[in-house]
């Protein structure tokens, strides 16, 4: 397959979807290990256009316009939402395993749509671009019009984009975004003036950590660090550092309802951590390829799984830990083995 750029898991079906630099996406059944649906969204440019793009990378790092950079299921409506390198968002209906375009609209004015986040209970979709400073909230119940538009800062420098947007599992109206130079900002969908810097630093990515009680923690990865850090959002201080000797951490992600934290190392090794104790529970080396994205697969019909997108392959692994059993899925966790 062409370079994998993003991945998402369906909440009830044994499906994962992958977006590709080649301008296409594929929906896979990971139990049957076969393709369910696939579509070439954008036409692949000719060789001359691709050569011109390659030369332009030396001046400014802009993604290929035909590429897909974000994919997200909206299971309630049986929709798949896709963001491309030219600033467009596509909405497809996958009812009866047949794809039908519902909507196409320009979201980020020729800037790549690199991150999407779908609200679990309300008709909102958040989008952002790595070469744009706006986080836009789209209302699908109102003809996909903008509900909110958050500006992280004026567009002074080319690289001041938004690297990712994440909804808070504990309060789904709250979201966090990662900007390269201004750190992690937190906002509220319902409050237009709520966006403010919470963590200061040069971060690659961040995710909300599952916690109990009044703790509000976040795991981050910095540009200039080999390790990931756990932050207390109330005190804005680092409370723990996660590291594996001799290796650089290249990706971090947290399960939204269980105290499980995943870090990826630069040699293709998956590290599974107990987020309650910060103890490294398991390490699994998969491939030497670079990790491009990963997502937890809901375990309503089986064991908890993790889907990992590498550059040219997908890996599905079971998260076979005591803290991942279904009895703990409600969040009533009393301890670990």
mmCIF file of C-alpha atoms in Angstrom:
data_model
loop_
_atom_site.group_PDB
_atom_site.id
_atom_site.type_symbol
_atom_site.label_atom_id
_atom_site.label_comp_id
_atom_site.label_asym_id
_atom_site.label_seq_id
_atom_site.Cartn_x
_atom_site.Cartn_y
_atom_site.Cartn_z
ATOM 1 C CA UNK A 1 0.000 0.000 0.000
ATOM 2 C CA UNK A 2 1.066 3.599 -0.437
ATOM 3 C CA UNK A 3 2.242 5.540 2.603
ATOM 4 C CA UNK A 4 -0.298 5.304 5.434
ATOM 5 C CA UNK A 5 -1.109 8.723 6.902
ATOM 6 C CA UNK A 6 -3.907 8.039 9.403
ATOM 7 C CA UNK A 7 -6.055 5.331 10.933
ATOM 8 C CA UNK A 8 -9.329 5.015 12.854
ATOM 9 C CA UNK A 9 -11.351 2.147 14.342
ATOM 10 C CA UNK A 10 -15.095 1.626 14.133
ATOM 11 C CA UNK A 11 -16.716 1.520 17.610
ATOM 12 C CA UNK A 12 -18.992 -1.496 16.944
ATOM 13 C CA UNK A 13 -17.837 -3.230 13.745
ATOM 14 C CA UNK A 14 -14.516 -5.086 13.337
ATOM 15 C CA UNK A 15 -13.352 -2.374 10.950
ATOM 16 C CA UNK A 16 -10.389 -0.074 10.698
ATOM 17 C CA UNK A 17 -9.982 2.625 8.069
ATOM 18 C CA UNK A 18 -6.660 3.846 6.708
ATOM 19 C CA UNK A 19 -5.964 7.025 4.771
ATOM 20 C CA UNK A 20 -3.086 7.131 2.311
ATOM 21 C CA UNK A 21 -0.734 9.602 0.710
ATOM 22 C CA UNK A 22 -1.888 8.245 -2.643
ATOM 23 C CA UNK A 23 -5.261 9.990 -2.208
ATOM 24 C CA UNK A 24 -7.231 6.870 -1.305
ATOM 25 C CA UNK A 25 -8.651 5.152 1.775
ATOM 26 C CA UNK A 26 -9.451 1.542 2.643
ATOM 27 C CA UNK A 27 -11.823 0.021 5.190
ATOM 28 C CA UNK A 28 -10.548 -3.323 6.471
ATOM 29 C CA UNK A 29 -12.194 -6.118 8.430
ATOM 30 C CA UNK A 30 -9.411 -7.050 10.859
ATOM 31 C CA UNK A 31 -11.107 -10.316 11.888
ATOM 32 C CA UNK A 32 -11.517 -11.630 8.329
ATOM 33 C CA UNK A 33 -8.356 -9.810 7.219
ATOM 34 C CA UNK A 34 -9.956 -8.528 4.048
ATOM 35 C CA UNK A 35 -10.940 -5.236 2.441
ATOM 36 C CA UNK A 36 -14.558 -4.181 2.981
ATOM 37 C CA UNK A 37 -14.528 -0.967 0.938
ATOM 38 C CA UNK A 38 -11.973 1.272 -0.712
ATOM 39 C CA UNK A 39 -12.064 4.453 -2.734
ATOM 40 C CA UNK A 40 -9.703 6.684 -4.682
ATOM 41 C CA UNK A 41 -10.854 10.097 -3.467
ATOM 42 C CA UNK A 42 -8.463 12.313 -5.408
ATOM 43 C CA UNK A 43 -6.832 11.749 -8.749
ATOM 44 C CA UNK A 44 -3.110 11.046 -8.518
ATOM 45 C CA UNK A 45 -1.147 13.829 -10.291
ATOM 46 C CA UNK A 46 1.035 13.091 -13.303
ATOM 47 C CA UNK A 47 4.792 12.630 -12.976
ATOM 48 C CA UNK A 48 5.561 16.250 -13.879
ATOM 49 C CA UNK A 49 3.333 17.578 -11.098
ATOM 50 C CA UNK A 50 4.816 15.134 -8.589
ATOM 51 C CA UNK A 51 8.334 16.162 -9.606
ATOM 52 C CA UNK A 52 7.466 19.849 -9.160
ATOM 53 C CA UNK A 53 6.060 19.073 -5.721
ATOM 54 C CA UNK A 54 9.246 17.219 -4.746
ATOM 55 C CA UNK A 55 11.341 20.256 -5.734
ATOM 56 C CA UNK A 56 9.044 22.610 -3.830
ATOM 57 C CA UNK A 57 9.741 20.686 -0.617
ATOM 58 C CA UNK A 58 13.153 22.354 -0.480
ATOM 59 C CA UNK A 59 11.460 25.729 -0.077
ATOM 60 C CA UNK A 60 8.389 24.966 2.028
ATOM 61 C CA UNK A 61 7.233 21.632 3.373
ATOM 62 C CA UNK A 62 3.705 21.428 1.998
ATOM 63 C CA UNK A 63 1.911 18.089 1.696
ATOM 64 C CA UNK A 64 0.755 16.736 -1.677
ATOM 65 C CA UNK A 65 -2.685 18.208 -2.365
ATOM 66 C CA UNK A 66 -4.180 14.913 -3.532
ATOM 67 C CA UNK A 67 -3.152 13.051 -0.351
ATOM 68 C CA UNK A 68 -5.488 12.106 2.491
ATOM 69 C CA UNK A 69 -4.273 13.048 5.961
ATOM 70 C CA UNK A 70 -7.134 12.278 8.332
ATOM 71 C CA UNK A 71 -9.939 9.705 8.483
ATOM 72 C CA UNK A 72 -12.673 9.409 11.102
ATOM 73 C CA UNK A 73 -15.768 7.225 11.547
ATOM 74 C CA UNK A 74 -19.045 8.830 12.643
ATOM 75 C CA UNK A 75 -20.763 5.541 13.439
ATOM 76 C CA UNK A 76 -24.056 7.088 14.569
ATOM 77 C CA UNK A 77 -24.740 8.251 11.004
ATOM 78 C CA UNK A 78 -22.820 5.458 9.249
ATOM 79 C CA UNK A 79 -20.464 8.067 7.876
ATOM 80 C CA UNK A 80 -16.772 8.260 7.165
ATOM 81 C CA UNK A 81 -15.144 11.710 7.191
ATOM 82 C CA UNK A 82 -11.936 12.326 5.257
ATOM 83 C CA UNK A 83 -9.586 15.334 5.140
ATOM 84 C CA UNK A 84 -7.193 15.918 2.229
ATOM 85 C CA UNK A 85 -4.077 17.948 1.456
ATOM 86 C CA UNK A 86 -5.940 20.697 -0.375
ATOM 87 C CA UNK A 87 -8.129 21.762 2.551
ATOM 88 C CA UNK A 88 -11.264 19.766 1.722
ATOM 89 C CA UNK A 89 -13.375 17.544 3.949
ATOM 90 C CA UNK A 90 -15.356 14.686 2.364
ATOM 91 C CA UNK A 91 -18.250 12.884 4.027
ATOM 92 C CA UNK A 92 -19.179 9.388 2.806
ATOM 93 C CA UNK A 93 -22.113 7.169 3.722
ATOM 94 C CA UNK A 94 -21.080 3.497 3.997
ATOM 95 C CA UNK A 95 -24.548 1.958 4.509
ATOM 96 C CA UNK A 96 -24.719 -1.637 3.229
ATOM 97 C CA UNK A 97 -20.979 -1.529 2.494
ATOM 98 C CA UNK A 98 -21.514 0.860 -0.406
ATOM 99 C CA UNK A 99 -19.891 4.268 -0.445
ATOM 100 C CA UNK A 100 -21.910 7.339 -1.333
ATOM 101 C CA UNK A 101 -20.679 10.934 -1.006
ATOM 102 C CA UNK A 102 -22.883 12.969 1.326
ATOM 103 C CA UNK A 103 -20.925 16.221 1.371
ATOM 104 C CA UNK A 104 -17.721 17.850 0.168
ATOM 105 C CA UNK A 105 -16.663 21.289 1.396
ATOM 106 C CA UNK A 106 -13.544 23.439 1.642
ATOM 107 C CA UNK A 107 -12.550 23.604 5.289
ATOM 108 C CA UNK A 108 -9.065 25.143 5.493
ATOM 109 C CA UNK A 109 -8.471 27.258 2.357
ATOM 110 C CA UNK A 110 -5.877 25.137 0.495
ATOM 111 C CA UNK A 111 -4.274 24.031 3.770
ATOM 112 C CA UNK A 112 -4.103 20.309 4.517
ATOM 113 C CA UNK A 113 -6.705 18.876 6.911
ATOM 114 C CA UNK A 114 -4.398 16.938 9.223
ATOM 115 C CA UNK A 115 -6.548 16.258 12.277
ATOM 116 C CA UNK A 116 -10.227 15.459 12.839
ATOM 117 C CA UNK A 117 -12.127 14.843 16.091
ATOM 118 C CA UNK A 118 -15.806 13.831 16.185
ATOM 119 C CA UNK A 119 -17.926 14.670 19.224
ATOM 120 C CA UNK A 120 -19.412 11.419 20.598
ATOM 121 C CA UNK A 121 -22.897 12.779 21.445
ATOM 122 C CA UNK A 122 -23.371 16.091 19.624
ATOM 123 C CA UNK A 123 -23.224 16.892 15.882
ATOM 124 C CA UNK A 124 -19.808 18.542 15.962
ATOM 125 C CA UNK A 125 -16.644 17.776 14.022
ATOM 126 C CA UNK A 126 -13.353 19.517 14.847
ATOM 127 C CA UNK A 127 -10.703 20.011 12.169
ATOM 128 C CA UNK A 128 -7.228 21.546 12.058
ATOM 129 C CA UNK A 129 -4.214 21.919 9.775
ATOM 130 C CA UNK A 130 -0.473 21.715 10.421
ATOM 131 C CA UNK A 131 0.000 24.757 8.181
ATOM 132 C CA UNK A 132 -2.943 26.767 9.524
ATOM 133 C CA UNK A 133 -3.687 28.260 12.922
ATOM 134 C CA UNK A 134 -7.470 27.742 13.060
ATOM 135 C CA UNK A 135 -9.410 24.980 14.810
ATOM 136 C CA UNK A 136 -12.847 24.825 13.245
ATOM 137 C CA UNK A 137 -15.941 23.213 14.720
ATOM 138 C CA UNK A 138 -18.444 22.081 12.063
ATOM 139 C CA UNK A 139 -22.121 21.454 12.788
ATOM 140 C CA UNK A 140 -23.390 18.561 10.674
ATOM 141 C CA UNK A 141 -26.961 19.216 11.858
ATOM 142 C CA UNK A 142 -26.799 22.679 10.249
ATOM 143 C CA UNK A 143 -25.578 21.855 6.732
ATOM 144 C CA UNK A 144 -21.970 21.545 7.956
ATOM 145 C CA UNK A 145 -21.697 25.231 8.751
ATOM 146 C CA UNK A 146 -19.051 26.531 11.161
ATOM 147 C CA UNK A 147 -20.243 26.492 14.772
ATOM 148 C CA UNK A 148 -16.986 27.816 16.271
ATOM 149 C CA UNK A 149 -13.676 29.057 14.875
ATOM 150 C CA UNK A 150 -10.746 29.108 17.313
ATOM 151 C CA UNK A 151 -7.571 30.905 16.223
ATOM 152 C CA UNK A 152 -4.467 29.700 18.051
ATOM 153 C CA UNK A 153 -2.448 32.800 17.079
ATOM 154 C CA UNK A 154 -1.863 35.138 14.102
ATOM 155 C CA UNK A 155 -0.163 33.520 11.142
ATOM 156 C CA UNK A 156 3.291 35.008 11.635
ATOM 157 C CA UNK A 157 5.463 32.036 10.718
ATOM 158 C CA UNK A 158 4.917 29.254 8.229
ATOM 159 C CA UNK A 159 5.287 26.472 10.775
ATOM 160 C CA UNK A 160 2.850 27.814 13.366
ATOM 161 C CA UNK A 161 0.219 25.206 12.590
ATOM 162 C CA UNK A 162 -1.945 22.941 14.731
ATOM 163 C CA UNK A 163 -0.473 19.462 14.864
ATOM 164 C CA UNK A 164 -3.460 17.671 16.407
ATOM 165 C CA UNK A 165 -6.819 18.125 18.134
ATOM 166 C CA UNK A 166 -8.083 15.780 20.870
ATOM 167 C CA UNK A 167 -11.404 15.741 22.733
ATOM 168 C CA UNK A 168 -11.269 15.216 26.481
ATOM 169 C CA UNK A 169 -12.903 11.823 27.333
ATOM 170 C CA UNK A 170 -13.971 13.163 30.752
ATOM 171 C CA UNK A 171 -15.540 16.321 29.335
ATOM 172 C CA UNK A 172 -16.226 15.945 25.622
ATOM 173 C CA UNK A 173 -16.943 19.651 25.171
ATOM 174 C CA UNK A 174 -13.318 20.323 26.102
ATOM 175 C CA UNK A 175 -10.489 19.794 23.636
ATOM 176 C CA UNK A 176 -6.716 20.138 23.546
ATOM 177 C CA UNK A 177 -4.601 21.120 20.559
ATOM 178 C CA UNK A 178 -0.862 20.934 20.037
ATOM 179 C CA UNK A 179 0.936 23.861 18.418
ATOM 180 C CA UNK A 180 4.633 23.693 17.693
ATOM 181 C CA UNK A 181 5.776 26.918 19.332
ATOM 182 C CA UNK A 182 2.983 27.825 21.713
ATOM 183 C CA UNK A 183 2.590 24.489 23.492
ATOM 184 C CA UNK A 184 -0.697 22.804 24.326
ATOM 185 C CA UNK A 185 -3.836 24.927 24.276
ATOM 186 C CA UNK A 186 -7.183 23.908 25.786
ATOM 187 C CA UNK A 187 -10.596 25.203 24.757
ATOM 188 C CA UNK A 188 -14.307 24.532 25.140
ATOM 189 C CA UNK A 189 -16.595 24.015 22.126
ATOM 190 C CA UNK A 190 -19.435 25.874 23.838
ATOM 191 C CA UNK A 191 -17.333 28.911 24.827
ATOM 192 C CA UNK A 192 -15.890 30.903 21.906
ATOM 193 C CA UNK A 193 -13.268 32.756 23.968
ATOM 194 C CA UNK A 194 -12.061 29.785 26.009
ATOM 195 C CA UNK A 195 -8.870 28.852 24.118
ATOM 196 C CA UNK A 196 -5.803 29.378 26.296
ATOM 197 C CA UNK A 197 -2.304 27.966 26.666
ATOM 198 C CA UNK A 198 -2.156 25.274 29.332
ATOM 199 C CA UNK A 199 1.318 23.770 28.795
ATOM 200 C CA UNK A 200 4.229 25.816 27.467
ATOM 201 C CA UNK A 201 6.849 24.139 25.303
ATOM 202 C CA UNK A 202 7.686 22.741 21.893
ATOM 203 C CA UNK A 203 5.504 19.625 21.664
ATOM 204 C CA UNK A 204 4.957 17.026 18.950
ATOM 205 C CA UNK A 205 1.785 15.508 20.406
ATOM 206 C CA UNK A 206 -0.330 15.241 23.532
ATOM 207 C CA UNK A 207 -3.197 13.106 24.804
ATOM 208 C CA UNK A 208 -5.467 13.042 27.827
ATOM 209 C CA UNK A 209 -4.518 10.374 30.363
ATOM 210 C CA UNK A 210 -7.240 8.254 31.975
ATOM 211 C CA UNK A 211 -7.467 9.187 35.644
ATOM 212 C CA UNK A 212 -9.661 8.618 38.662
ATOM 213 C CA UNK A 213 -10.965 11.239 41.049
ATOM 214 C CA UNK A 214 -9.895 14.844 40.622
ATOM 215 C CA UNK A 215 -6.655 14.201 38.750
ATOM 216 C CA UNK A 216 -6.284 15.906 35.369
ATOM 217 C CA UNK A 217 -3.251 14.494 33.593
ATOM 218 C CA UNK A 218 -1.864 14.652 30.081
ATOM 219 C CA UNK A 219 0.952 12.782 28.352
ATOM 220 C CA UNK A 220 3.139 14.750 25.954
ATOM 221 C CA UNK A 221 6.050 14.279 23.594
ATOM 222 C CA UNK A 222 8.528 17.093 22.939
ATOM 223 C CA UNK A 223 10.552 17.863 19.833
ATOM 224 C CA UNK A 224 13.811 17.958 21.755
ATOM 225 C CA UNK A 225 13.297 14.976 24.078
ATOM 226 C CA UNK A 226 13.716 11.205 23.784
ATOM 227 C CA UNK A 227 11.132 10.614 26.523
ATOM 228 C CA UNK A 228 7.440 11.271 27.103
ATOM 229 C CA UNK A 229 6.179 13.248 30.081
ATOM 230 C CA UNK A 230 3.098 13.137 32.318
ATOM 231 C CA UNK A 231 1.781 16.582 33.231
ATOM 232 C CA UNK A 232 -0.623 17.690 35.925
ATOM 233 C CA UNK A 233 -2.877 20.151 34.094
ATOM 234 C CA UNK A 234 -3.865 21.920 37.325
ATOM 235 C CA UNK A 235 -0.320 22.696 38.473
ATOM 236 C CA UNK A 236 1.176 22.684 34.941
ATOM 237 C CA UNK A 237 4.111 20.630 36.195
ATOM 238 C CA UNK A 238 5.655 17.328 35.098
ATOM 239 C CA UNK A 239 4.796 14.580 37.584
ATOM 240 C CA UNK A 240 6.506 11.670 35.816
ATOM 241 C CA UNK A 241 8.778 10.869 32.871
ATOM 242 C CA UNK A 242 8.481 7.664 30.826
ATOM 243 C CA UNK A 243 11.614 6.394 29.123
ATOM 244 C CA UNK A 244 13.218 3.269 27.731
ATOM 245 C CA UNK A 245 16.995 3.329 27.902
ATOM 246 C CA UNK A 246 18.728 3.748 24.550
ATOM 247 C CA UNK A 247 15.581 4.539 22.541
ATOM 248 C CA UNK A 248 13.654 7.597 21.464
ATOM 249 C CA UNK A 249 9.880 7.767 21.917
ATOM 250 C CA UNK A 250 8.167 8.721 18.645
ATOM 251 C CA UNK A 251 4.443 8.376 19.491
ATOM 252 C CA UNK A 252 2.175 8.464 22.533
ATOM 253 C CA UNK A 253 -1.514 7.577 22.982
ATOM 254 C CA UNK A 254 -3.897 6.806 25.849
ATOM 255 C CA UNK A 255 -6.963 4.617 26.142
ATOM 256 C CA UNK A 256 -9.979 6.873 26.827
ATOM 257 C CA UNK A 257 -11.559 4.642 29.492
ATOM 258 C CA UNK A 258 -8.754 2.474 30.876
ATOM 259 C CA UNK A 259 -5.431 3.333 32.538
ATOM 260 C CA UNK A 260 -3.402 2.127 29.565
ATOM 261 C CA UNK A 261 -0.733 4.245 27.921
ATOM 262 C CA UNK A 262 1.080 3.336 24.699
ATOM 263 C CA UNK A 263 4.411 4.676 23.530
ATOM 264 C CA UNK A 264 6.157 3.811 20.273
ATOM 265 C CA UNK A 265 9.940 3.654 20.062
ATOM 266 C CA UNK A 266 12.096 4.626 17.107
ATOM 267 C CA UNK A 267 12.879 0.975 16.336
ATOM 268 C CA UNK A 268 9.215 -0.036 15.871
ATOM 269 C CA UNK A 269 8.684 -1.361 19.407
ATOM 270 C CA UNK A 270 5.324 -0.949 21.156
ATOM 271 C CA UNK A 271 5.486 -0.187 24.887
ATOM 272 C CA UNK A 272 2.395 -0.747 27.046
ATOM 273 C CA UNK A 273 2.321 1.117 30.369
ATOM 274 C CA UNK A 274 0.031 0.981 33.380
ATOM 275 C CA UNK A 275 -1.074 4.614 33.571
ATOM 276 C CA UNK A 276 -1.977 4.242 37.264
ATOM 277 C CA UNK A 277 1.490 3.184 38.367
ATOM 278 C CA UNK A 278 3.590 4.327 35.354
ATOM 279 C CA UNK A 279 4.974 0.810 35.210
ATOM 280 C CA UNK A 280 6.117 -0.656 31.885
ATOM 281 C CA UNK A 281 4.032 -3.810 31.479
ATOM 282 C CA UNK A 282 5.020 -5.132 28.072
ATOM 283 C CA UNK A 283 7.249 -4.442 25.048
ATOM 284 C CA UNK A 284 6.585 -5.881 21.596
ATOM 285 C CA UNK A 285 8.829 -5.263 18.596
ATOM 286 C CA UNK A 286 6.840 -5.298 15.349
ATOM 287 C CA UNK A 287 8.857 -3.745 12.546
ATOM 288 C CA UNK A 288 11.653 -1.274 11.879
ATOM 289 C CA UNK A 289 9.251 0.929 9.919
ATOM 290 C CA UNK A 290 8.125 4.347 11.210
ATOM 291 C CA UNK A 291 4.845 4.651 13.133
ATOM 292 C CA UNK A 292 2.417 7.053 11.418
ATOM 293 C CA UNK A 293 -0.662 6.709 13.645
ATOM 294 C CA UNK A 294 -2.312 4.351 16.122
ATOM 295 C CA UNK A 295 -5.720 3.829 17.677
ATOM 296 C CA UNK A 296 -7.300 1.588 20.306
ATOM 297 C CA UNK A 297 -9.887 -0.788 18.844
ATOM 298 C CA UNK A 298 -13.060 -0.986 21.001
ATOM 299 C CA UNK A 299 -13.451 -4.409 22.624
ATOM 300 C CA UNK A 300 -17.243 -4.774 22.697
ATOM 301 C CA UNK A 301 -17.052 -8.136 20.934
ATOM 302 C CA UNK A 302 -13.693 -9.423 22.033
ATOM 303 C CA UNK A 303 -10.333 -8.552 23.573
ATOM 304 C CA UNK A 304 -8.935 -5.034 23.547
ATOM 305 C CA UNK A 305 -6.776 -4.450 20.487
ATOM 306 C CA UNK A 306 -4.426 -1.792 19.218
ATOM 307 C CA UNK A 307 -4.204 -0.893 15.529
ATOM 308 C CA UNK A 308 -0.882 0.625 14.494
ATOM 309 C CA UNK A 309 -0.281 2.283 11.141
ATOM 310 C CA UNK A 310 3.280 2.058 9.928
ATOM 311 C CA UNK A 311 4.458 3.622 6.683
ATOM 312 C CA UNK A 312 3.460 0.707 4.442
ATOM 313 C CA UNK A 313 1.725 -1.776 6.739
ATOM 314 C CA UNK A 314 -0.900 -2.138 9.476
ATOM 315 C CA UNK A 315 -0.390 -4.167 12.645
ATOM 316 C CA UNK A 316 -3.189 -5.367 14.937
ATOM 317 C CA UNK A 317 -2.167 -6.569 18.386
ATOM 318 C CA UNK A 318 -4.100 -7.693 21.438
ATOM 319 C CA UNK A 319 -3.518 -5.656 24.579
ATOM 320 C CA UNK A 320 -3.336 -8.683 26.836
ATOM 321 C CA UNK A 321 -2.946 -6.993 30.216
ATOM 322 C CA UNK A 322 -4.870 -7.478 33.495
ATOM 323 C CA UNK A 323 -5.982 -3.829 33.394
ATOM 324 C CA UNK A 324 -7.482 -4.340 29.916
ATOM 325 C CA UNK A 325 -10.135 -6.900 30.896
ATOM 326 C CA UNK A 326 -13.756 -6.041 30.242
ATOM 327 C CA UNK A 327 -14.699 -5.911 33.929
ATOM 328 C CA UNK A 328 -12.618 -2.757 34.236
ATOM 329 C CA UNK A 329 -14.068 -1.055 31.177
ATOM 330 C CA UNK A 330 -16.465 0.993 33.275
ATOM 331 C CA UNK A 331 -13.558 2.735 34.938
ATOM 332 C CA UNK A 332 -14.104 1.123 38.352
ATOM 333 C CA UNK A 333 -10.479 0.079 38.643
ATOM 334 C CA UNK A 334 -9.250 -0.941 42.046
ATOM 335 C CA UNK A 335 -5.729 -2.079 41.243
ATOM 336 C CA UNK A 336 -3.387 -3.996 38.943
ATOM 337 C CA UNK A 337 -1.834 -7.413 39.040
#
